[in-house]
């Protein structure tokens, strides 16, 4: 338990290993709308539980399957594990937390009160870092600072590196490691529309390398690609 959502729902992190270097793998920042990222995180949890040797001795790995439990409830109707058939027909409201905030527009890098999702205006919150989910995750990954953070999103079929107004070489290196192992293309920038208040960008400003993995679709887990990517990242973090 690392905190609570706007609606008082728990934010859970699963821990593997006991090394001095902390890292995090995070799904579900966009809740029930990007529900496949939640199921992917649970698949990684099961894999690491079955293969403890995959975690290098230097690491403590945390997996947060649902960074937006309010949104998961709206899109799926339950907390914790679920099946694809549980997803509601219109899952887009599940992108937002209980206050109607897009949590990946709420971080303090180029934050604006109104952000964009495609051509739609969305709430970035009443202030940068205003949402309890943002505050809980930010505290967890910065106190003490993690060696790296991964966020799963869907769906643009790419790997992006966090960087607040300028490239952040450690994040670029992480992105390239994941890209090479997984087969997702590494793209130097997301250009479909302007993104403000992004989590990975804010982390770069804190000196923490973070990457965003965009799955191929909003239904598939791309399991084999992500298994290879996660193992490559763990090996990289475990030996750097």
Short mmCIF file of C-alpha atoms in Angstrom, two decimals:
data_model
loop_
_atom_site.label_atom_id
_atom_site.label_comp_id
_atom_site.label_asym_id
_atom_site.label_seq_id
_atom_site.Cartn_x
_atom_site.Cartn_y
_atom_site.Cartn_z
CA UNK A 1 0.00 0.00 0.00
CA UNK A 2 1.60 3.26 -1.08
CA UNK A 3 -1.42 5.56 -0.87
CA UNK A 4 -5.04 6.11 -1.84
CA UNK A 5 -6.93 7.42 -4.84
CA UNK A 6 -9.29 10.41 -4.95
CA UNK A 7 -12.13 8.04 -4.02
CA UNK A 8 -10.13 6.40 -1.24
CA UNK A 9 -9.22 3.24 -3.13
CA UNK A 10 -5.83 1.65 -2.38
CA UNK A 11 -2.74 1.99 -4.53
CA UNK A 12 -0.86 -1.29 -4.28
CA UNK A 13 2.76 -2.15 -5.07
CA UNK A 14 4.07 -5.71 -5.30
CA UNK A 15 7.67 -6.13 -4.19
CA UNK A 16 10.29 -8.55 -5.53
CA UNK A 17 13.88 -8.81 -4.33
CA UNK A 18 15.66 -7.00 -1.55
CA UNK A 19 18.56 -5.22 -3.20
CA UNK A 20 19.72 -1.66 -2.54
CA UNK A 21 18.66 -0.32 -5.95
CA UNK A 22 14.90 0.37 -6.25
CA UNK A 23 13.00 0.35 -9.54
CA UNK A 24 9.30 0.45 -10.45
CA UNK A 25 7.10 -0.90 -13.24
CA UNK A 26 3.72 0.86 -13.38
CA UNK A 27 0.50 0.08 -15.26
CA UNK A 28 -2.95 1.56 -15.37
CA UNK A 29 -2.19 5.28 -15.08
CA UNK A 30 -5.13 5.69 -17.44
CA UNK A 31 -7.22 3.21 -15.52
CA UNK A 32 -9.93 1.17 -17.15
CA UNK A 33 -9.46 2.85 -20.51
CA UNK A 34 -5.97 1.35 -20.89
CA UNK A 35 -7.01 -1.80 -19.04
CA UNK A 36 -4.57 -4.02 -20.92
CA UNK A 37 -1.67 -2.28 -19.16
CA UNK A 38 -3.15 -3.39 -15.83
CA UNK A 39 -3.45 -7.00 -16.96
CA UNK A 40 0.09 -6.83 -18.34
CA UNK A 41 1.39 -5.65 -14.95
CA UNK A 42 -0.36 -8.56 -13.23
CA UNK A 43 1.19 -10.92 -15.78
CA UNK A 44 4.62 -9.50 -14.87
CA UNK A 45 3.80 -9.96 -11.17
CA UNK A 46 3.00 -13.62 -11.79
CA UNK A 47 6.13 -14.09 -13.86
CA UNK A 48 8.44 -12.58 -11.24
CA UNK A 49 6.76 -14.64 -8.52
CA UNK A 50 7.41 -17.79 -10.54
CA UNK A 51 10.94 -16.74 -11.58
CA UNK A 52 12.60 -15.01 -8.61
CA UNK A 53 15.97 -15.55 -10.28
CA UNK A 54 14.94 -12.90 -12.85
CA UNK A 55 15.48 -10.19 -10.22
CA UNK A 56 19.20 -9.43 -9.86
CA UNK A 57 20.54 -9.34 -6.26
CA UNK A 58 21.18 -5.60 -6.55
CA UNK A 59 17.51 -4.79 -7.14
CA UNK A 60 14.26 -4.34 -5.31
CA UNK A 61 11.54 -4.31 -7.97
CA UNK A 62 8.10 -2.86 -7.36
CA UNK A 63 5.18 -3.47 -9.71
CA UNK A 64 2.17 -1.15 -9.38
CA UNK A 65 -0.54 -2.73 -11.52
CA UNK A 66 -3.19 -0.01 -11.22
CA UNK A 67 -1.95 3.55 -10.70
CA UNK A 68 -5.51 4.84 -11.20
CA UNK A 69 -7.88 2.55 -9.27
CA UNK A 70 -10.77 5.02 -9.61
CA UNK A 71 -10.44 4.73 -13.38
CA UNK A 72 -10.19 0.96 -13.17
CA UNK A 73 -13.45 0.85 -11.22
CA UNK A 74 -15.15 3.02 -13.84
CA UNK A 75 -13.89 0.93 -16.74
CA UNK A 76 -13.96 -2.56 -15.27
CA UNK A 77 -16.28 -2.44 -12.26
CA UNK A 78 -13.88 -4.01 -9.79
CA UNK A 79 -10.48 -3.64 -8.18
CA UNK A 80 -7.65 -6.12 -8.48
CA UNK A 81 -7.56 -8.78 -11.15
CA UNK A 82 -10.23 -8.99 -13.81
CA UNK A 83 -10.93 -10.57 -17.19
CA UNK A 84 -11.17 -8.72 -20.52
CA UNK A 85 -14.89 -9.50 -20.63
CA UNK A 86 -15.35 -7.41 -17.47
CA UNK A 87 -14.45 -4.20 -19.35
CA UNK A 88 -17.47 -1.99 -20.00
CA UNK A 89 -18.52 -1.18 -23.55
CA UNK A 90 -17.57 2.49 -23.22
CA UNK A 91 -14.36 2.52 -21.23
CA UNK A 92 -13.13 6.03 -22.03
CA UNK A 93 -14.46 7.56 -18.75
CA UNK A 94 -12.13 5.12 -17.02
CA UNK A 95 -9.17 7.13 -18.29
CA UNK A 96 -9.73 9.66 -15.49
CA UNK A 97 -9.69 9.45 -11.71
CA UNK A 98 -12.66 10.14 -9.46
CA UNK A 99 -12.15 13.90 -9.79
CA UNK A 100 -12.22 13.67 -13.59
CA UNK A 101 -8.48 14.39 -13.87
CA UNK A 102 -6.21 12.81 -16.47
CA UNK A 103 -3.40 11.67 -14.18
CA UNK A 104 -0.81 11.86 -16.95
CA UNK A 105 -1.53 15.58 -17.31
CA UNK A 106 -1.13 16.34 -13.59
CA UNK A 107 2.65 16.28 -13.11
CA UNK A 108 4.79 19.38 -12.68
CA UNK A 109 6.54 19.48 -16.04
CA UNK A 110 4.88 21.98 -18.38
CA UNK A 111 1.67 21.51 -16.40
CA UNK A 112 -1.48 23.28 -17.59
CA UNK A 113 -4.96 23.12 -16.04
CA UNK A 114 -6.37 21.96 -19.38
CA UNK A 115 -4.46 19.36 -21.36
CA UNK A 116 -5.08 17.47 -24.55
CA UNK A 117 -6.00 13.88 -25.29
CA UNK A 118 -5.98 13.66 -29.07
CA UNK A 119 -8.25 16.61 -29.95
CA UNK A 120 -10.20 16.52 -26.68
CA UNK A 121 -9.51 18.91 -23.82
CA UNK A 122 -8.99 17.11 -20.48
CA UNK A 123 -8.45 18.26 -16.93
CA UNK A 124 -4.89 18.47 -15.66
CA UNK A 125 -6.16 19.05 -12.13
CA UNK A 126 -6.55 22.15 -10.00
CA UNK A 127 -2.75 22.49 -9.75
CA UNK A 128 0.34 20.55 -10.68
CA UNK A 129 0.62 17.43 -8.49
CA UNK A 130 -2.86 18.10 -7.09
CA UNK A 131 -4.13 14.52 -7.20
CA UNK A 132 -3.56 12.02 -4.39
CA UNK A 133 -2.50 9.33 -6.86
CA UNK A 134 0.17 11.62 -8.31
CA UNK A 135 1.37 12.60 -4.85
CA UNK A 136 1.58 8.99 -3.65
CA UNK A 137 3.48 7.72 -6.68
CA UNK A 138 5.79 10.75 -6.72
CA UNK A 139 6.70 10.24 -3.07
CA UNK A 140 7.19 6.52 -3.53
CA UNK A 141 9.58 6.79 -6.47
CA UNK A 142 11.59 9.76 -5.15
CA UNK A 143 11.98 8.98 -1.44
CA UNK A 144 14.63 7.67 -1.86
CA UNK A 145 15.12 8.22 -5.62
CA UNK A 146 14.63 5.13 -7.73
CA UNK A 147 17.16 3.98 -10.31
CA UNK A 148 14.46 3.96 -12.96
CA UNK A 149 10.71 3.82 -13.62
CA UNK A 150 8.67 2.28 -16.43
CA UNK A 151 5.08 3.22 -17.31
CA UNK A 152 2.93 1.06 -19.61
CA UNK A 153 0.37 2.84 -21.82
CA UNK A 154 -1.68 1.93 -24.88
CA UNK A 155 -1.71 2.21 -27.75
CA UNK A 156 0.94 3.77 -30.02
CA UNK A 157 3.41 0.88 -30.52
CA UNK A 158 6.54 2.70 -29.36
CA UNK A 159 8.97 3.41 -26.54
CA UNK A 160 9.46 7.00 -25.35
CA UNK A 161 12.00 8.46 -22.94
CA UNK A 162 11.03 11.03 -20.34
CA UNK A 163 12.62 14.46 -20.62
CA UNK A 164 11.35 17.82 -19.36
CA UNK A 165 12.00 20.35 -22.16
CA UNK A 166 15.24 18.64 -23.16
CA UNK A 167 16.49 15.12 -23.78
CA UNK A 168 17.55 13.18 -20.69
CA UNK A 169 20.31 10.76 -21.77
CA UNK A 170 19.82 8.19 -18.95
CA UNK A 171 16.15 7.83 -19.94
CA UNK A 172 17.06 7.56 -23.61
CA UNK A 173 19.46 4.73 -22.75
CA UNK A 174 16.69 2.92 -20.85
CA UNK A 175 14.31 3.36 -23.77
CA UNK A 176 16.85 1.96 -26.20
CA UNK A 177 17.49 -1.08 -23.99
CA UNK A 178 13.76 -1.84 -23.87
CA UNK A 179 13.29 -1.16 -27.56
CA UNK A 180 16.12 -3.44 -28.64
CA UNK A 181 14.92 -6.32 -26.47
CA UNK A 182 11.19 -5.97 -27.13
CA UNK A 183 11.02 -4.89 -30.75
CA UNK A 184 8.94 -1.80 -30.02
CA UNK A 185 10.39 1.10 -32.01
CA UNK A 186 12.14 3.78 -29.98
CA UNK A 187 10.87 7.23 -30.95
CA UNK A 188 12.65 10.39 -29.77
CA UNK A 189 9.38 12.29 -29.26
CA UNK A 190 5.61 11.87 -29.18
CA UNK A 191 4.32 14.14 -31.93
CA UNK A 192 0.64 13.23 -32.38
CA UNK A 193 -0.40 16.10 -30.09
CA UNK A 194 1.04 18.21 -27.27
CA UNK A 195 1.27 16.39 -23.94
CA UNK A 196 1.56 18.50 -20.77
CA UNK A 197 2.07 17.36 -17.18
CA UNK A 198 3.56 13.99 -18.14
CA UNK A 199 4.84 11.66 -15.38
CA UNK A 200 7.99 10.43 -17.14
CA UNK A 201 8.95 13.98 -18.08
CA UNK A 202 8.60 15.14 -14.46
CA UNK A 203 10.75 12.26 -13.27
CA UNK A 204 13.50 13.31 -15.66
CA UNK A 205 13.42 16.72 -13.98
CA UNK A 206 14.04 14.91 -10.67
CA UNK A 207 17.04 13.12 -12.15
CA UNK A 208 15.21 9.77 -12.36
CA UNK A 209 15.20 8.06 -15.77
CA UNK A 210 11.70 6.98 -16.78
CA UNK A 211 10.27 5.52 -19.97
CA UNK A 212 6.81 4.99 -21.40
CA UNK A 213 5.95 1.83 -23.30
CA UNK A 214 2.99 2.17 -25.65
CA UNK A 215 1.45 -1.22 -26.40
CA UNK A 216 0.36 -2.03 -29.93
CA UNK A 217 -3.38 -1.99 -29.19
CA UNK A 218 -5.76 -1.41 -26.28
CA UNK A 219 -6.58 -5.12 -26.06
CA UNK A 220 -3.37 -7.11 -26.47
CA UNK A 221 -0.76 -7.58 -23.75
CA UNK A 222 2.14 -8.04 -26.21
CA UNK A 223 3.37 -10.45 -23.56
CA UNK A 224 6.46 -11.90 -25.21
CA UNK A 225 7.68 -8.47 -26.28
CA UNK A 226 7.26 -7.06 -22.80
CA UNK A 227 8.71 -10.12 -21.08
CA UNK A 228 11.88 -9.64 -23.10
CA UNK A 229 11.89 -5.91 -22.45
CA UNK A 230 11.40 -6.26 -18.70
CA UNK A 231 14.13 -8.90 -18.40
CA UNK A 232 16.53 -6.70 -20.36
CA UNK A 233 15.76 -3.72 -18.12
CA UNK A 234 16.21 -5.75 -14.95
CA UNK A 235 19.56 -7.03 -16.19
CA UNK A 236 20.58 -3.47 -17.12
CA UNK A 237 19.52 -2.02 -13.78
CA UNK A 238 21.10 -4.93 -11.94
CA UNK A 239 24.56 -4.44 -13.40
CA UNK A 240 24.89 -0.72 -14.20
#
